C-alpha atoms as a PDB file:
ATOM      1  CA  GLN A   1      -8.363  16.365   6.723  1.00  0.00           C
ATOM      2  CA  TYR A   2      -5.778  16.225   3.982  1.00  0.00           C
ATOM      3  CA  PRO A   3      -2.953  13.698   4.203  1.00  0.00           C
ATOM      4  CA  ASN A   4       0.552  15.052   4.516  1.00  0.00           C
ATOM      5  CA  TRP A   5       3.884  13.300   4.067  1.00  0.00           C
ATOM      6  CA  SER A   6       7.521  13.978   3.349  1.00  0.00           C
ATOM      7  CA  ARG A   7      10.015  12.131   1.157  1.00  0.00           C
ATOM      8  CA  GLU A   8      11.437  10.594   4.345  1.00  0.00           C
ATOM      9  CA  ASP A   9       7.984   9.387   5.434  1.00  0.00           C
ATOM     10  CA  ILE A  10       7.449   7.641   2.105  1.00  0.00           C
ATOM     11  CA  LEU A  11      10.899   6.043   2.151  1.00  0.00           C
ATOM     12  CA  ASN A  12      10.562   4.938   5.784  1.00  0.00           C
ATOM     13  CA  TYR A  13       6.984   3.665   5.745  1.00  0.00           C
ATOM     14  CA  THR A  14       6.466   2.281   2.229  1.00  0.00           C
ATOM     15  CA  GLU A  15       7.624  -1.197   1.252  1.00  0.00           C
ATOM     16  CA  PRO A  16       8.856  -1.703  -2.310  1.00  0.00           C
ATOM     17  CA  LYS A  17       8.251  -5.278  -3.525  1.00  0.00           C
ATOM     18  CA  GLN A  18       8.417  -7.644  -6.501  1.00  0.00           C
ATOM     19  CA  GLY A  19      11.108  -5.952  -8.552  1.00  0.00           C
ATOM     20  CA  TYR A  20      11.246  -2.612  -6.772  1.00  0.00           C
ATOM     21  CA  THR A  21      13.758  -1.618  -4.108  1.00  0.00           C
ATOM     22  CA  LYS A  22      14.121   1.727  -2.353  1.00  0.00           C
ATOM     23  CA  GLU A  23      16.885   2.534  -4.858  1.00  0.00           C
ATOM     24  CA  SER A  24      14.993   1.466  -8.015  1.00  0.00           C
ATOM     25  CA  PRO A  25      14.542   4.308 -10.520  1.00  0.00           C
ATOM     26  CA  GLY A  26      10.842   3.440 -10.859  1.00  0.00           C
ATOM     27  CA  PHE A  27      10.305   3.545  -7.094  1.00  0.00           C
ATOM     28  CA  GLN A  28      12.261   6.808  -6.801  1.00  0.00           C
ATOM     29  CA  ARG A  29      10.046   8.349  -9.507  1.00  0.00           C
ATOM     30  CA  PHE A  30       6.996   7.208  -7.509  1.00  0.00           C
ATOM     31  CA  VAL A  31       8.344   8.887  -4.352  1.00  0.00           C
ATOM     32  CA  SER A  32       9.025  12.128  -6.242  1.00  0.00           C
ATOM     33  CA  VAL A  33       5.543  12.165  -7.763  1.00  0.00           C
ATOM     34  CA  LEU A  34       3.886  11.554  -4.365  1.00  0.00           C
ATOM     35  CA  CYS A  35       5.848  14.444  -2.872  1.00  0.00           C
ATOM     36  CA  GLU A  36       4.649  16.775  -5.640  1.00  0.00           C
ATOM     37  CA  LEU A  37       0.932  15.983  -5.310  1.00  0.00           C
ATOM     38  CA  ASN A  38      -1.297  18.794  -4.091  1.00  0.00           C
ATOM     39  CA  ALA A  39      -3.687  18.320  -1.153  1.00  0.00           C
ATOM     40  CA  ASP A  40      -6.636  17.105  -3.249  1.00  0.00           C
ATOM     41  CA  GLU A  41      -4.431  14.713  -5.236  1.00  0.00           C
ATOM     42  CA  ARG A  42      -2.955  13.302  -2.024  1.00  0.00           C
ATOM     43  CA  LYS A  43      -6.432  12.704  -0.638  1.00  0.00           C
ATOM     44  CA  ALA A  44      -7.466  10.955  -3.875  1.00  0.00           C
ATOM     45  CA  PHE A  45      -4.316   8.809  -3.759  1.00  0.00           C
ATOM     46  CA  VAL A  46      -5.004   7.734  -0.166  1.00  0.00           C
ATOM     47  CA  GLN A  47      -8.601   6.879  -1.089  1.00  0.00           C
ATOM     48  CA  PHE A  48      -7.331   4.891  -4.086  1.00  0.00           C
ATOM     49  CA  VAL A  49      -4.798   2.770  -2.191  1.00  0.00           C
ATOM     50  CA  THR A  50      -6.582   2.341   1.147  1.00  0.00           C
ATOM     51  CA  GLY A  51     -10.281   2.753   0.444  1.00  0.00           C
ATOM     52  CA  CYS A  52     -10.362   5.426   3.185  1.00  0.00           C
ATOM     53  CA  SER A  53     -10.419   9.171   2.709  1.00  0.00           C
ATOM     54  CA  SER A  54      -7.644   9.868   5.208  1.00  0.00           C
ATOM     55  CA  LEU A  55      -4.594   8.340   6.814  1.00  0.00           C
ATOM     56  CA  PRO A  56      -4.746   7.276  10.471  1.00  0.00           C
ATOM     57  CA  PRO A  57      -3.496   9.722  13.118  1.00  0.00           C
ATOM     58  CA  GLY A  58       0.273   9.738  12.776  1.00  0.00           C
ATOM     59  CA  GLY A  59       0.129   9.376   8.993  1.00  0.00           C
ATOM     60  CA  LEU A  60       1.993   6.753   6.994  1.00  0.00           C
ATOM     61  CA  ALA A  61       3.842   5.608  10.120  1.00  0.00           C
ATOM     62  CA  ASN A  62       0.562   4.274  11.545  1.00  0.00           C
ATOM     63  CA  LEU A  63      -0.912   2.809   8.364  1.00  0.00           C
ATOM     64  CA  HIS A  64      -1.349  -0.945   8.843  1.00  0.00           C
ATOM     65  CA  PRO A  65      -0.670  -2.871   6.810  1.00  0.00           C
ATOM     66  CA  ARG A  66       2.037  -0.621   5.404  1.00  0.00           C
ATOM     67  CA  LEU A  67       1.714   0.730   1.895  1.00  0.00           C
ATOM     68  CA  SER A  68       3.415  -1.716  -0.486  1.00  0.00           C
ATOM     69  CA  VAL A  69       4.452  -0.846  -4.028  1.00  0.00           C
ATOM     70  CA  ALA A  70       5.018  -3.809  -6.337  1.00  0.00           C
ATOM     71  CA  ARG A  71       6.343  -3.689  -9.860  1.00  0.00           C
ATOM     72  CA  LYS A  72       3.593  -4.500 -12.339  1.00  0.00           C
ATOM     73  CA  ASN A  73       4.961  -6.099 -15.497  1.00  0.00           C
ATOM     74  CA  GLU A  74       2.915  -4.084 -17.940  1.00  0.00           C
ATOM     75  CA  THR A  75       3.611  -1.464 -20.598  1.00  0.00           C
ATOM     76  CA  GLU A  76       3.697   2.292 -20.089  1.00  0.00           C
ATOM     77  CA  THR A  77       0.170   2.507 -21.463  1.00  0.00           C
ATOM     78  CA  SER A  78      -1.091   0.488 -18.479  1.00  0.00           C
ATOM     79  CA  TYR A  79      -2.393   2.020 -15.287  1.00  0.00           C
ATOM     80  CA  PRO A  80      -1.558   1.309 -11.653  1.00  0.00           C
ATOM     81  CA  SER A  81      -3.955  -0.973  -9.805  1.00  0.00           C
ATOM     82  CA  VAL A  82      -4.499  -1.707  -6.136  1.00  0.00           C
ATOM     83  CA  ASN A  83      -5.697  -4.160  -3.559  1.00  0.00           C
ATOM     84  CA  THR A  84      -7.099  -1.774  -0.963  1.00  0.00           C
ATOM     85  CA  CYS A  85      -7.425  -4.367   1.817  1.00  0.00           C
ATOM     86  CA  TYR A  86      -3.654  -4.788   1.861  1.00  0.00           C
ATOM     87  CA  HIS A  87      -2.717  -1.233   0.781  1.00  0.00           C
ATOM     88  CA  TYR A  88      -0.946  -2.899  -2.137  1.00  0.00           C
ATOM     89  CA  LEU A  89      -0.204  -0.729  -5.177  1.00  0.00           C
ATOM     90  CA  LYS A  90       0.823  -2.461  -8.409  1.00  0.00           C
ATOM     91  CA  LEU A  91       2.805   0.055 -10.421  1.00  0.00           C
ATOM     92  CA  PRO A  92       4.309  -0.371 -13.901  1.00  0.00           C
ATOM     93  CA  GLU A  93       7.839   0.996 -14.249  1.00  0.00           C
ATOM     94  CA  TYR A  94       7.179   4.182 -16.171  1.00  0.00           C
ATOM     95  CA  SER A  95      10.071   5.894 -17.961  1.00  0.00           C
ATOM     96  CA  SER A  96       9.315   9.374 -16.610  1.00  0.00           C
ATOM     97  CA  GLU A  97       7.694  11.142 -13.692  1.00  0.00           C
ATOM     98  CA  GLU A  98       5.295  12.839 -16.117  1.00  0.00           C
ATOM     99  CA  ILE A  99       3.909   9.525 -17.387  1.00  0.00           C
ATOM    100  CA  LEU A 100       3.752   8.078 -13.865  1.00  0.00           C
ATOM    101  CA  ARG A 101       1.899  11.149 -12.578  1.00  0.00           C
ATOM    102  CA  ASP A 102      -0.584  11.064 -15.465  1.00  0.00           C
ATOM    103  CA  ARG A 103      -1.334   7.346 -15.083  1.00  0.00           C
ATOM    104  CA  LEU A 104      -1.516   7.507 -11.282  1.00  0.00           C
ATOM    105  CA  LEU A 105      -3.872  10.489 -11.210  1.00  0.00           C
ATOM    106  CA  THR A 106      -6.073   8.940 -13.896  1.00  0.00           C
ATOM    107  CA  ALA A 107      -6.263   5.733 -11.865  1.00  0.00           C
ATOM    108  CA  THR A 108      -7.235   7.658  -8.712  1.00  0.00           C
ATOM    109  CA  ARG A 109     -10.168   9.226 -10.571  1.00  0.00           C
ATOM    110  CA  GLU A 110     -11.448   5.932 -11.977  1.00  0.00           C
ATOM    111  CA  LYS A 111     -12.751   2.985  -9.984  1.00  0.00           C
ATOM    112  CA  GLN A 112     -12.051   0.054 -12.319  1.00  0.00           C
ATOM    113  CA  PHE A 113      -8.355  -0.187 -11.396  1.00  0.00           C
ATOM    114  CA  HIS A 114      -8.928  -2.043  -8.138  1.00  0.00           C
ATOM    115  CA  PHE A 115      -7.847  -5.706  -8.034  1.00  0.00           C
ATOM    116  CA  ASN A 116      -6.201  -5.750 -11.497  1.00  0.00           C
END
């Protein structure tokens, strides 16, 4: 089963942290990129941040702990990293959606970005 979410789901059930707020440009770019992912990319993202291949019944609303997105103080050449146990994504503040999308999708395909 492929995960599905809306912009409202992401805004309501994702917690920005450590330098990000719901209004932060970097967090807003993240939300836009997640909304544009195709079904396979969404599944890869969920696997990357949770360690599971699907969301629980009810989607992001029933993901516990909630998905957290923390600002990672790194350069644009850095990649996102995660702590899957806590659904904790560490995301550099990229200057564009294109860069964010590229780095995020690369990270979802590679396994060495956990726990960085």
